[in-house]
mmCIF file of C-alpha atoms in Angstrom:
data_model
loop_
_atom_site.group_PDB
_atom_site.id
_atom_site.type_symbol
_atom_site.label_atom_id
_atom_site.label_comp_id
_atom_site.label_asym_id
_atom_site.label_seq_id
_atom_site.Cartn_x
_atom_site.Cartn_y
_atom_site.Cartn_z
ATOM 1 C CA ASP G 1 0.000 0.000 0.000
ATOM 2 C CA GLY G 2 2.890 2.347 0.691
ATOM 3 C CA LEU G 3 4.744 1.603 -2.537
ATOM 4 C CA PRO G 4 3.603 4.757 -4.397
ATOM 5 C CA VAL G 5 5.051 6.881 -1.557
ATOM 6 C CA MET G 6 8.489 5.469 -2.394
ATOM 7 C CA GLY G 7 8.341 7.642 -5.478
ATOM 8 C CA PHE G 8 9.279 10.700 -3.408
ATOM 9 C CA PRO G 9 12.998 9.781 -3.071
ATOM 10 C CA LEU G 10 13.055 9.072 -6.805
ATOM 11 C CA VAL G 11 11.521 12.443 -7.621
ATOM 12 C CA ILE G 12 13.639 14.469 -5.185
ATOM 13 C CA ILE G 13 17.039 12.758 -5.101
ATOM 14 C CA GLY G 14 16.818 11.253 -8.587
ATOM 15 C CA GLY G 15 15.690 14.538 -10.081
ATOM 16 C CA ILE G 16 18.519 16.497 -8.453
ATOM 17 C CA TYR G 17 21.333 14.037 -9.218
ATOM 18 C CA THR G 18 20.256 13.526 -12.833
ATOM 19 C CA GLY G 19 20.183 17.291 -13.359
ATOM 20 C CA ILE G 20 16.466 17.443 -14.139
ATOM 21 C CA PHE G 21 15.645 19.607 -11.101
ATOM 22 C CA SER G 22 17.354 22.112 -8.914
ATOM 23 C CA PRO G 23 16.703 21.498 -5.185
ATOM 24 C CA THR G 24 13.953 24.136 -5.209
ATOM 25 C CA GLU G 25 12.345 22.657 -8.323
ATOM 26 C CA ALA G 26 12.548 19.178 -6.784
ATOM 27 C CA ALA G 27 10.565 20.460 -3.788
ATOM 28 C CA ALA G 28 7.879 21.811 -6.110
ATOM 29 C CA ALA G 29 7.841 18.558 -8.087
ATOM 30 C CA SER G 30 7.404 16.536 -4.887
ATOM 31 C CA VAL G 31 4.416 18.698 -3.928
ATOM 32 C CA ALA G 32 2.894 18.058 -7.360
ATOM 33 C CA TYR G 33 3.524 14.319 -6.919
ATOM 34 C CA ALA G 34 1.875 14.414 -3.473
ATOM 35 C CA LEU G 35 -1.184 16.108 -4.958
ATOM 36 C CA MET G 36 -1.375 13.466 -7.665
ATOM 37 C CA LEU G 37 -1.268 10.669 -5.084
ATOM 38 C CA GLU G 38 -3.740 12.232 -2.664
ATOM 39 C CA VAL G 39 -6.243 13.322 -5.293
ATOM 40 C CA GLY G 40 -5.917 10.533 -7.869
ATOM 41 C CA LEU G 41 -4.893 7.436 -5.899
ATOM 42 C CA TYR G 42 -5.793 7.802 -2.235
ATOM 43 C CA ARG G 43 -8.669 10.270 -2.829
ATOM 44 C CA SER G 44 -8.203 11.793 0.618
ATOM 45 C CA LEU G 45 -8.077 15.433 -0.462
ATOM 46 C CA THR G 46 -11.100 17.512 -1.240
ATOM 47 C CA LYS G 47 -11.255 20.942 -2.815
ATOM 48 C CA GLU G 48 -11.921 22.482 0.605
ATOM 49 C CA LYS G 49 -8.868 20.777 2.150
ATOM 50 C CA ILE G 50 -6.616 21.943 -0.692
ATOM 51 C CA VAL G 51 -7.792 25.546 -0.346
ATOM 52 C CA ASP G 52 -7.292 25.368 3.431
ATOM 53 C CA ALA G 53 -3.758 23.982 2.952
ATOM 54 C CA PHE G 54 -2.921 26.837 0.590
ATOM 55 C CA LEU G 55 -4.233 29.409 3.076
ATOM 56 C CA GLN G 56 -2.300 27.909 6.008
ATOM 57 C CA THR G 57 0.874 27.751 3.936
ATOM 58 C CA GLY G 58 0.424 31.390 2.978
ATOM 59 C CA VAL G 59 0.111 32.455 6.613
ATOM 60 C CA ILE G 60 3.171 30.451 7.704
ATOM 61 C CA THR G 61 5.243 31.708 4.771
ATOM 62 C CA GLY G 62 4.148 35.271 5.462
ATOM 63 C CA VAL G 63 5.323 35.102 9.074
ATOM 64 C CA VAL G 64 8.685 33.633 8.042
ATOM 65 C CA PHE G 65 9.216 36.297 5.391
ATOM 66 C CA VAL G 66 8.479 39.048 7.893
ATOM 67 C CA LEU G 67 11.424 37.668 9.877
ATOM 68 C CA VAL G 68 13.502 37.466 6.688
ATOM 69 C CA GLY G 69 12.702 41.074 5.826
ATOM 70 C CA ALA G 70 13.617 42.296 9.301
ATOM 71 C CA GLY G 71 16.836 40.279 9.169
ATOM 72 C CA GLN G 72 17.781 41.749 5.799
ATOM 73 C CA ALA G 73 17.233 45.266 7.107
ATOM 74 C CA LEU G 74 19.473 44.527 10.077
ATOM 75 C CA SER G 75 22.142 42.928 7.870
ATOM 76 C CA TRP G 76 22.128 45.961 5.560
ATOM 77 C CA MET G 77 22.650 48.256 8.533
ATOM 78 C CA LEU G 78 25.516 46.129 9.872
ATOM 79 C CA SER G 79 27.146 46.003 6.449
ATOM 80 C CA PHE G 80 26.669 49.738 5.853
ATOM 81 C CA LEU G 81 28.282 50.567 9.192
ATOM 82 C CA ARG G 82 31.035 47.984 8.498
ATOM 83 C CA ILE G 83 30.659 46.677 12.030
ATOM 84 C CA PRO G 84 31.778 43.078 11.268
ATOM 85 C CA GLN G 85 34.838 44.284 9.346
ATOM 86 C CA GLU G 86 35.831 46.464 12.304
ATOM 87 C CA ILE G 87 35.239 43.807 14.970
ATOM 88 C CA MET G 88 36.727 40.700 13.297
ATOM 89 C CA PRO G 89 40.374 41.879 13.218
ATOM 90 C CA ILE G 90 40.125 42.694 16.929
ATOM 91 C CA ILE G 91 38.661 39.277 17.781
ATOM 92 C CA LEU G 92 40.794 37.117 15.500
ATOM 93 C CA GLY G 93 44.044 39.065 15.545
ATOM 94 C CA ILE G 94 46.681 39.165 12.814
ATOM 95 C CA ASP G 95 47.522 35.460 12.451
ATOM 96 C CA PRO G 96 44.761 33.363 14.082
ATOM 97 C CA SER G 97 45.084 29.611 14.473
ATOM 98 C CA MET G 98 42.775 27.125 12.755
ATOM 99 C CA LEU G 99 41.051 26.307 16.047
ATOM 100 C CA LYS G 100 40.467 29.958 16.903
ATOM 101 C CA VAL G 101 38.948 30.724 13.494
ATOM 102 C CA THR G 102 36.736 27.633 13.719
ATOM 103 C CA VAL G 103 35.455 28.532 17.182
ATOM 104 C CA VAL G 104 34.755 32.161 16.198
ATOM 105 C CA VAL G 105 32.890 31.041 13.066
ATOM 106 C CA ILE G 106 30.804 28.567 15.091
ATOM 107 C CA ILE G 107 29.861 31.136 17.736
ATOM 108 C CA SER G 108 29.133 33.846 15.147
ATOM 109 C CA TYR G 109 26.731 31.731 13.086
ATOM 110 C CA PHE G 110 25.081 30.342 16.195
ATOM 111 C CA VAL G 111 24.403 33.802 17.661
ATOM 112 C CA ALA G 112 23.443 35.325 14.301
ATOM 113 C CA CYS G 113 20.834 32.651 13.579
ATOM 114 C CA MET G 114 19.235 33.308 16.963
ATOM 115 C CA PHE G 115 18.181 36.710 15.587
ATOM 116 C CA LEU G 116 18.339 36.465 11.781
ATOM 117 C CA ASP G 117 17.048 34.160 9.087
ATOM 118 C CA PRO G 118 19.813 31.628 8.239
ATOM 119 C CA ILE G 119 19.989 32.782 4.616
ATOM 120 C CA VAL G 120 20.603 36.348 5.755
ATOM 121 C CA ALA G 121 23.226 35.251 8.296
ATOM 122 C CA ILE G 122 25.106 33.192 5.704
ATOM 123 C CA TYR G 123 24.872 36.016 3.160
ATOM 124 C CA VAL G 124 26.359 38.535 5.593
ATOM 125 C CA LEU G 125 28.962 36.448 7.434
ATOM 126 C CA SER G 126 30.411 34.260 4.678
ATOM 127 C CA PRO G 127 32.307 37.031 2.824
ATOM 128 C CA ILE G 128 33.664 38.324 6.151
ATOM 129 C CA PHE G 129 35.054 34.961 7.280
ATOM 130 C CA HIS G 130 36.260 33.709 3.901
ATOM 131 C CA PRO G 131 39.762 35.304 4.026
ATOM 132 C CA TYR G 132 40.397 34.014 7.547
ATOM 133 C CA VAL G 133 39.129 30.522 6.723
ATOM 134 C CA ALA G 134 41.283 30.325 3.583
ATOM 135 C CA ALA G 135 44.360 31.577 5.430
ATOM 136 C CA ALA G 136 43.865 29.093 8.293
ATOM 137 C CA GLY G 137 43.500 26.179 5.866
ATOM 138 C CA ILE G 138 40.160 24.933 7.207
ATOM 139 C CA ASP G 139 38.589 22.213 5.079
ATOM 140 C CA PRO G 140 35.505 23.678 3.332
ATOM 141 C CA VAL G 141 33.507 20.461 3.815
ATOM 142 C CA LEU G 142 34.143 20.527 7.556
ATOM 143 C CA LEU G 143 33.328 24.226 7.747
ATOM 144 C CA GLY G 144 30.119 23.793 5.751
ATOM 145 C CA THR G 145 29.026 20.972 8.054
ATOM 146 C CA LEU G 146 29.724 23.050 11.164
ATOM 147 C CA VAL G 147 27.899 26.080 9.745
ATOM 148 C CA CYS G 148 24.826 23.981 8.868
ATOM 149 C CA ILE G 149 24.722 22.633 12.416
ATOM 150 C CA GLN G 150 24.994 26.128 13.899
ATOM 151 C CA VAL G 151 22.195 27.296 11.622
ATOM 152 C CA ALA G 152 20.020 24.466 12.972
ATOM 153 C CA ILE G 153 20.901 25.295 16.581
ATOM 154 C CA GLY G 154 20.484 29.053 16.279
ATOM 155 C CA SER G 155 17.191 28.759 14.399
ATOM 156 C CA ALA G 156 15.724 26.720 17.274
ATOM 157 C CA THR G 157 17.146 28.893 20.065
ATOM 158 C CA PRO G 158 15.150 31.669 21.779
ATOM 159 C CA PRO G 159 14.392 34.481 21.586
ATOM 160 C CA PHE G 160 13.989 34.891 17.821
ATOM 161 C CA GLY G 161 15.036 31.615 16.176
ATOM 162 C CA CYS G 162 12.869 31.430 13.063
ATOM 163 C CA ASP G 163 12.195 27.681 13.430
ATOM 164 C CA ILE G 164 10.472 28.394 16.754
ATOM 165 C CA PHE G 165 7.881 30.597 15.074
ATOM 166 C CA THR G 166 7.465 28.152 12.198
ATOM 167 C CA ALA G 167 6.806 25.294 14.646
ATOM 168 C CA GLN G 168 4.466 27.508 16.645
ATOM 169 C CA LEU G 169 2.352 28.162 13.562
ATOM 170 C CA LEU G 170 2.483 24.595 12.240
ATOM 171 C CA PHE G 171 1.441 22.930 15.478
ATOM 172 C CA ARG G 172 -0.686 25.787 16.830
ATOM 173 C CA ARG G 173 1.119 25.745 20.191
ATOM 174 C CA PRO G 174 2.121 28.672 22.443
ATOM 175 C CA TYR G 175 5.628 30.133 22.146
ATOM 176 C CA PHE G 176 6.800 29.041 25.602
ATOM 177 C CA GLU G 177 5.497 25.504 25.098
ATOM 178 C CA VAL G 178 7.510 25.190 21.888
ATOM 179 C CA ILE G 179 10.782 26.439 23.378
ATOM 180 C CA ALA G 180 10.325 24.200 26.430
ATOM 181 C CA HIS G 181 10.868 21.169 24.166
ATOM 182 C CA THR G 182 13.912 22.442 22.242
ATOM 183 C CA PRO G 183 16.764 21.977 24.825
ATOM 184 C CA PRO G 184 17.331 18.217 24.218
ATOM 185 C CA PHE G 185 17.752 18.791 20.490
ATOM 186 C CA ILE G 186 20.015 21.798 21.029
ATOM 187 C CA LEU G 187 22.203 19.819 23.440
ATOM 188 C CA ILE G 188 22.540 16.973 20.946
ATOM 189 C CA LEU G 189 23.610 19.360 18.197
ATOM 190 C CA LEU G 190 26.079 21.094 20.521
ATOM 191 C CA LEU G 191 27.580 17.701 21.340
ATOM 192 C CA VAL G 192 27.881 16.926 17.623
ATOM 193 C CA THR G 193 29.596 20.285 17.087
ATOM 194 C CA ALA G 194 32.144 19.547 19.809
ATOM 195 C CA LEU G 195 32.834 16.087 18.368
ATOM 196 C CA LEU G 196 33.375 17.514 14.878
ATOM 197 C CA VAL G 197 35.812 20.118 16.169
ATOM 198 C CA ILE G 198 37.764 17.512 18.141
ATOM 199 C CA PHE G 199 37.493 14.751 15.509
ATOM 200 C CA PRO G 200 37.080 16.445 12.094
ATOM 201 C CA ASP G 201 37.441 13.102 10.293
ATOM 202 C CA ILE G 202 33.832 12.363 11.286
ATOM 203 C CA ALA G 203 32.762 14.862 8.614
ATOM 204 C CA LEU G 204 35.679 14.295 6.236
ATOM 205 C CA PHE G 205 35.891 10.492 6.169
ATOM 206 C CA LEU G 206 33.314 9.898 3.447
ATOM 207 C CA PRO G 207 34.407 12.783 1.144
ATOM 208 C CA ASN G 208 38.054 11.788 1.495
ATOM 209 C CA THR G 209 37.188 8.157 0.755
ATOM 210 C CA ALA G 210 35.053 9.066 -2.252
ATOM 211 C CA PHE G 211 37.656 11.306 -3.869
ATOM 212 C CA ILE G 212 40.792 9.355 -2.952
ATOM 213 C CA ASN G 213 43.141 8.748 -5.875
#
């Protein structure tokens, strides 16, 4: 009975890796596939349910984009005032070590994503840290993994992590009830971050194995 659902990995992963879809287009294609299954095969969706789903999605997206807009305004102000460019040389110094750069990057993305949308944080911080990361010789795969984890942590951390508000709208639960259930997940991700910093081969083993000569 669940066999048609197995088409989702084929549509998403197969479409991306064969070059048919971009990741965004694959998401849209999977939604179209879901509609085909629910309307044509399972017949569980009615016109009223589809309209209600569209309306709820619009509300949730609207709330998220309000946060994105506010984050972009803040990032523009920070960039215009050149605050990161003035602060980073003081924090990192002239010749920072690999560990110091890694720790500063982790903390910066974590704190930034507590207040900004992750896309905005990455857009603002990446050009600032790039020279230091390149000079320290940090592996880009390791750095990308660490940044993604910090984005996940910061987005679920009060007071303004955007995932908190998304979950609040999706599950129709109060703000404080949502954040009361986030600490276990945050602690797990912090533990993973510490393990990756101490043992970077956890993130690099598979890429190094795949591209070994």
